[in-house]
């Protein structure tokens, strides 16, 4: 039991600003882009990709949102938990999911300045061109959302599954 001097949790931080209110046309365009990028993609695969990019980008708000949406879409807690260590937990995922997760990492972390051919080729072998194009779009969009979330310090913990769909 917490004493009067000991709070059970650290205090919640405040957002730096409400970017959607200050740039509503940009926000609306992002929402439309997000909706367009989802088309034709399996919802559970999409959420795995969004969670992995958000882990890499340290976006707590997006992690909160997409883990809740993944669970609501029927994803297992175990697979969501293992996603941070997917290379050691490959047996939790299909080859198609692994290709998508690996492509997500390559697009998200561009420290070498490009997506390696072998990573792209693995994804291209498991996705039809139209689906692969949508996947690349979805990865690009979640990276943009992450950058808004991290730079403005959006506060995690208040999202309800499906709230922004």
PDB file of C-alpha atoms in Angstrom:
ATOM      1  CA  UNK A   1       0.000   0.000   0.000  1.00  0.00           C
ATOM      2  CA  UNK A   2       1.330   3.417  -0.980  1.00  0.00           C
ATOM      3  CA  UNK A   3       2.036   5.906   1.783  1.00  0.00           C
ATOM      4  CA  UNK A   4       1.052   9.582   1.594  1.00  0.00           C
ATOM      5  CA  UNK A   5       4.593  10.361   0.387  1.00  0.00           C
ATOM      6  CA  UNK A   6       4.684   7.590  -2.194  1.00  0.00           C
ATOM      7  CA  UNK A   7       2.454   7.897  -5.269  1.00  0.00           C
ATOM      8  CA  UNK A   8       1.590   4.608  -6.961  1.00  0.00           C
ATOM      9  CA  UNK A   9       2.549   5.863 -10.455  1.00  0.00           C
ATOM     10  CA  UNK A  10       4.605   8.673 -11.927  1.00  0.00           C
ATOM     11  CA  UNK A  11       2.537  11.703 -12.908  1.00  0.00           C
ATOM     12  CA  UNK A  12       1.188  11.829 -16.449  1.00  0.00           C
ATOM     13  CA  UNK A  13       3.009  14.282 -18.690  1.00  0.00           C
ATOM     14  CA  UNK A  14       1.191  16.975 -20.636  1.00  0.00           C
ATOM     15  CA  UNK A  15       1.249  17.133 -24.420  1.00  0.00           C
ATOM     16  CA  UNK A  16       3.412  19.891 -25.871  1.00  0.00           C
ATOM     17  CA  UNK A  17       0.609  21.036 -28.145  1.00  0.00           C
ATOM     18  CA  UNK A  18      -2.525  19.786 -29.851  1.00  0.00           C
ATOM     19  CA  UNK A  19      -1.196  19.599 -33.387  1.00  0.00           C
ATOM     20  CA  UNK A  20      -4.515  18.438 -34.857  1.00  0.00           C
ATOM     21  CA  UNK A  21      -6.203  21.611 -33.576  1.00  0.00           C
ATOM     22  CA  UNK A  22      -3.459  23.882 -34.896  1.00  0.00           C
ATOM     23  CA  UNK A  23      -3.078  22.134 -38.270  1.00  0.00           C
ATOM     24  CA  UNK A  24      -6.546  20.656 -38.908  1.00  0.00           C
ATOM     25  CA  UNK A  25      -6.078  20.331 -42.672  1.00  0.00           C
ATOM     26  CA  UNK A  26      -2.865  18.375 -42.170  1.00  0.00           C
ATOM     27  CA  UNK A  27      -4.592  16.164 -39.612  1.00  0.00           C
ATOM     28  CA  UNK A  28      -7.552  15.534 -41.934  1.00  0.00           C
ATOM     29  CA  UNK A  29      -5.174  14.713 -44.790  1.00  0.00           C
ATOM     30  CA  UNK A  30      -3.306  12.258 -42.537  1.00  0.00           C
ATOM     31  CA  UNK A  31      -6.588  10.577 -41.577  1.00  0.00           C
ATOM     32  CA  UNK A  32      -7.502  10.204 -45.265  1.00  0.00           C
ATOM     33  CA  UNK A  33      -4.019   8.922 -46.112  1.00  0.00           C
ATOM     34  CA  UNK A  34      -4.210   6.443 -43.245  1.00  0.00           C
ATOM     35  CA  UNK A  35      -7.595   5.153 -44.435  1.00  0.00           C
ATOM     36  CA  UNK A  36      -6.324   4.816 -47.996  1.00  0.00           C
ATOM     37  CA  UNK A  37      -3.199   2.930 -46.878  1.00  0.00           C
ATOM     38  CA  UNK A  38      -5.265   0.313 -44.993  1.00  0.00           C
ATOM     39  CA  UNK A  39      -7.189  -0.878 -48.053  1.00  0.00           C
ATOM     40  CA  UNK A  40      -6.636  -4.512 -48.874  1.00  0.00           C
ATOM     41  CA  UNK A  41      -4.438  -5.279 -45.872  1.00  0.00           C
ATOM     42  CA  UNK A  42      -5.249  -7.829 -43.207  1.00  0.00           C
ATOM     43  CA  UNK A  43      -6.201  -5.852 -40.061  1.00  0.00           C
ATOM     44  CA  UNK A  44      -4.079  -7.990 -37.722  1.00  0.00           C
ATOM     45  CA  UNK A  45      -1.019  -7.751 -39.990  1.00  0.00           C
ATOM     46  CA  UNK A  46      -1.538  -4.009 -40.236  1.00  0.00           C
ATOM     47  CA  UNK A  47      -1.615  -3.631 -36.457  1.00  0.00           C
ATOM     48  CA  UNK A  48       1.558  -5.732 -36.053  1.00  0.00           C
ATOM     49  CA  UNK A  49       3.319  -3.411 -38.505  1.00  0.00           C
ATOM     50  CA  UNK A  50       2.033  -0.322 -36.709  1.00  0.00           C
ATOM     51  CA  UNK A  51       3.102  -1.669 -33.326  1.00  0.00           C
ATOM     52  CA  UNK A  52       6.590  -2.570 -34.571  1.00  0.00           C
ATOM     53  CA  UNK A  53       7.184   0.841 -36.181  1.00  0.00           C
ATOM     54  CA  UNK A  54       5.885   2.534 -33.031  1.00  0.00           C
ATOM     55  CA  UNK A  55       8.246   0.465 -30.874  1.00  0.00           C
ATOM     56  CA  UNK A  56      11.200   1.494 -33.032  1.00  0.00           C
ATOM     57  CA  UNK A  57      10.143   5.148 -32.973  1.00  0.00           C
ATOM     58  CA  UNK A  58       9.390   5.122 -29.218  1.00  0.00           C
ATOM     59  CA  UNK A  59       5.874   6.476 -29.784  1.00  0.00           C
ATOM     60  CA  UNK A  60       4.009   5.612 -26.597  1.00  0.00           C
ATOM     61  CA  UNK A  61       0.715   7.085 -27.827  1.00  0.00           C
ATOM     62  CA  UNK A  62       0.737   4.935 -30.985  1.00  0.00           C
ATOM     63  CA  UNK A  63       1.820   1.854 -29.007  1.00  0.00           C
ATOM     64  CA  UNK A  64      -1.160   2.348 -26.716  1.00  0.00           C
ATOM     65  CA  UNK A  65      -3.512   2.762 -29.668  1.00  0.00           C
ATOM     66  CA  UNK A  66      -2.283  -0.059 -31.873  1.00  0.00           C
ATOM     67  CA  UNK A  67      -1.851  -2.683 -29.167  1.00  0.00           C
ATOM     68  CA  UNK A  68      -5.453  -2.042 -28.117  1.00  0.00           C
ATOM     69  CA  UNK A  69      -6.652  -2.157 -31.737  1.00  0.00           C
ATOM     70  CA  UNK A  70      -4.660  -5.350 -32.363  1.00  0.00           C
ATOM     71  CA  UNK A  71      -6.213  -7.085 -29.365  1.00  0.00           C
ATOM     72  CA  UNK A  72      -9.673  -5.884 -30.418  1.00  0.00           C
ATOM     73  CA  UNK A  73      -9.020  -7.314 -33.914  1.00  0.00           C
ATOM     74  CA  UNK A  74      -8.352 -10.721 -32.359  1.00  0.00           C
ATOM     75  CA  UNK A  75      -4.578 -10.620 -32.104  1.00  0.00           C
ATOM     76  CA  UNK A  76      -3.123 -12.600 -29.199  1.00  0.00           C
ATOM     77  CA  UNK A  77      -1.448 -10.950 -26.222  1.00  0.00           C
ATOM     78  CA  UNK A  78       1.464 -13.342 -26.661  1.00  0.00           C
ATOM     79  CA  UNK A  79       2.185 -12.259 -30.255  1.00  0.00           C
ATOM     80  CA  UNK A  80       1.917  -8.576 -29.339  1.00  0.00           C
ATOM     81  CA  UNK A  81       4.348  -9.060 -26.443  1.00  0.00           C
ATOM     82  CA  UNK A  82       6.829 -11.046 -28.549  1.00  0.00           C
ATOM     83  CA  UNK A  83       6.880  -8.451 -31.344  1.00  0.00           C
ATOM     84  CA  UNK A  84       9.694  -6.494 -29.686  1.00  0.00           C
ATOM     85  CA  UNK A  85      11.874  -9.621 -29.927  1.00  0.00           C
ATOM     86  CA  UNK A  86      10.453 -11.038 -33.170  1.00  0.00           C
ATOM     87  CA  UNK A  87      13.837 -12.243 -34.437  1.00  0.00           C
ATOM     88  CA  UNK A  88      14.094 -14.610 -31.478  1.00  0.00           C
ATOM     89  CA  UNK A  89      10.353 -15.370 -31.600  1.00  0.00           C
ATOM     90  CA  UNK A  90       9.955 -16.084 -35.321  1.00  0.00           C
ATOM     91  CA  UNK A  91       7.846 -19.163 -34.610  1.00  0.00           C
ATOM     92  CA  UNK A  92       5.013 -16.903 -33.406  1.00  0.00           C
ATOM     93  CA  UNK A  93       4.539 -15.401 -36.889  1.00  0.00           C
ATOM     94  CA  UNK A  94       3.858 -16.537 -40.437  1.00  0.00           C
ATOM     95  CA  UNK A  95       6.468 -16.050 -43.153  1.00  0.00           C
ATOM     96  CA  UNK A  96       4.287 -13.297 -44.632  1.00  0.00           C
ATOM     97  CA  UNK A  97       4.089 -11.513 -41.272  1.00  0.00           C
ATOM     98  CA  UNK A  98       7.839 -11.853 -40.782  1.00  0.00           C
ATOM     99  CA  UNK A  99       8.464 -10.317 -44.204  1.00  0.00           C
ATOM    100  CA  UNK A 100       6.149  -7.422 -43.318  1.00  0.00           C
ATOM    101  CA  UNK A 101       7.797  -6.885 -39.917  1.00  0.00           C
ATOM    102  CA  UNK A 102      11.271  -6.960 -41.449  1.00  0.00           C
ATOM    103  CA  UNK A 103      10.199  -4.519 -44.178  1.00  0.00           C
ATOM    104  CA  UNK A 104       8.732  -2.275 -41.469  1.00  0.00           C
ATOM    105  CA  UNK A 105      12.079  -2.161 -39.700  1.00  0.00           C
ATOM    106  CA  UNK A 106      13.970  -1.444 -42.927  1.00  0.00           C
ATOM    107  CA  UNK A 107      11.644   1.427 -43.903  1.00  0.00           C
ATOM    108  CA  UNK A 108      11.479   2.823 -40.354  1.00  0.00           C
ATOM    109  CA  UNK A 109      15.212   2.748 -39.615  1.00  0.00           C
ATOM    110  CA  UNK A 110      16.893   4.151 -42.715  1.00  0.00           C
ATOM    111  CA  UNK A 111      20.365   4.427 -41.171  1.00  0.00           C
ATOM    112  CA  UNK A 112      21.916   2.808 -44.258  1.00  0.00           C
ATOM    113  CA  UNK A 113      19.927   5.130 -46.497  1.00  0.00           C
ATOM    114  CA  UNK A 114      17.968   2.422 -48.283  1.00  0.00           C
ATOM    115  CA  UNK A 115      15.836  -0.697 -47.897  1.00  0.00           C
ATOM    116  CA  UNK A 116      18.115  -3.706 -48.546  1.00  0.00           C
ATOM    117  CA  UNK A 117      17.276  -5.720 -51.659  1.00  0.00           C
ATOM    118  CA  UNK A 118      17.008  -8.979 -49.719  1.00  0.00           C
ATOM    119  CA  UNK A 119      14.426  -7.485 -47.337  1.00  0.00           C
ATOM    120  CA  UNK A 120      12.383  -6.050 -50.202  1.00  0.00           C
ATOM    121  CA  UNK A 121      12.659  -9.311 -52.182  1.00  0.00           C
ATOM    122  CA  UNK A 122      11.367 -11.379 -49.219  1.00  0.00           C
ATOM    123  CA  UNK A 123       8.346  -9.107 -48.952  1.00  0.00           C
ATOM    124  CA  UNK A 124       7.816  -9.072 -52.732  1.00  0.00           C
ATOM    125  CA  UNK A 125       7.807 -12.892 -52.736  1.00  0.00           C
ATOM    126  CA  UNK A 126       4.954 -12.986 -50.193  1.00  0.00           C
ATOM    127  CA  UNK A 127       2.781 -10.043 -51.258  1.00  0.00           C
ATOM    128  CA  UNK A 128       1.177  -9.286 -54.594  1.00  0.00           C
ATOM    129  CA  UNK A 129       2.417  -5.970 -55.995  1.00  0.00           C
ATOM    130  CA  UNK A 130      -0.770  -4.078 -55.125  1.00  0.00           C
ATOM    131  CA  UNK A 131      -0.759  -5.426 -51.561  1.00  0.00           C
ATOM    132  CA  UNK A 132       2.962  -4.689 -51.206  1.00  0.00           C
ATOM    133  CA  UNK A 133       2.343  -1.131 -52.345  1.00  0.00           C
ATOM    134  CA  UNK A 134      -0.389  -0.765 -49.709  1.00  0.00           C
ATOM    135  CA  UNK A 135       1.938  -2.235 -47.077  1.00  0.00           C
ATOM    136  CA  UNK A 136       4.683   0.255 -47.944  1.00  0.00           C
ATOM    137  CA  UNK A 137       2.102   3.049 -47.763  1.00  0.00           C
ATOM    138  CA  UNK A 138       0.875   1.840 -44.347  1.00  0.00           C
ATOM    139  CA  UNK A 139       4.438   1.671 -42.999  1.00  0.00           C
ATOM    140  CA  UNK A 140       5.135   5.169 -44.290  1.00  0.00           C
ATOM    141  CA  UNK A 141       1.939   6.531 -42.741  1.00  0.00           C
ATOM    142  CA  UNK A 142       2.546   5.026 -39.291  1.00  0.00           C
ATOM    143  CA  UNK A 143       6.035   6.512 -39.328  1.00  0.00           C
ATOM    144  CA  UNK A 144       4.505   9.930 -40.009  1.00  0.00           C
ATOM    145  CA  UNK A 145       1.963   9.462 -37.201  1.00  0.00           C
ATOM    146  CA  UNK A 146       4.811   8.406 -34.877  1.00  0.00           C
ATOM    147  CA  UNK A 147       6.706  11.564 -35.628  1.00  0.00           C
ATOM    148  CA  UNK A 148       3.689  13.728 -34.821  1.00  0.00           C
ATOM    149  CA  UNK A 149       3.109  11.732 -31.627  1.00  0.00           C
ATOM    150  CA  UNK A 150       6.684  11.840 -30.377  1.00  0.00           C
ATOM    151  CA  UNK A 151       7.416  15.464 -31.273  1.00  0.00           C
ATOM    152  CA  UNK A 152       4.209  16.758 -29.647  1.00  0.00           C
ATOM    153  CA  UNK A 153       4.366  14.292 -26.718  1.00  0.00           C
ATOM    154  CA  UNK A 154       0.879  12.884 -27.243  1.00  0.00           C
ATOM    155  CA  UNK A 155      -0.239  11.232 -24.007  1.00  0.00           C
ATOM    156  CA  UNK A 156      -0.829   7.456 -24.005  1.00  0.00           C
ATOM    157  CA  UNK A 157      -3.344   5.606 -21.890  1.00  0.00           C
ATOM    158  CA  UNK A 158      -6.659   7.182 -22.814  1.00  0.00           C
ATOM    159  CA  UNK A 159      -7.335   5.546 -26.193  1.00  0.00           C
ATOM    160  CA  UNK A 160     -10.244   3.108 -26.539  1.00  0.00           C
ATOM    161  CA  UNK A 161      -9.973   0.364 -29.186  1.00  0.00           C
ATOM    162  CA  UNK A 162     -11.459   1.454 -32.494  1.00  0.00           C
ATOM    163  CA  UNK A 163     -11.771   5.083 -31.416  1.00  0.00           C
ATOM    164  CA  UNK A 164      -9.999   6.471 -34.500  1.00  0.00           C
ATOM    165  CA  UNK A 165     -11.180   4.071 -37.191  1.00  0.00           C
TER     166      UNK A 165
END
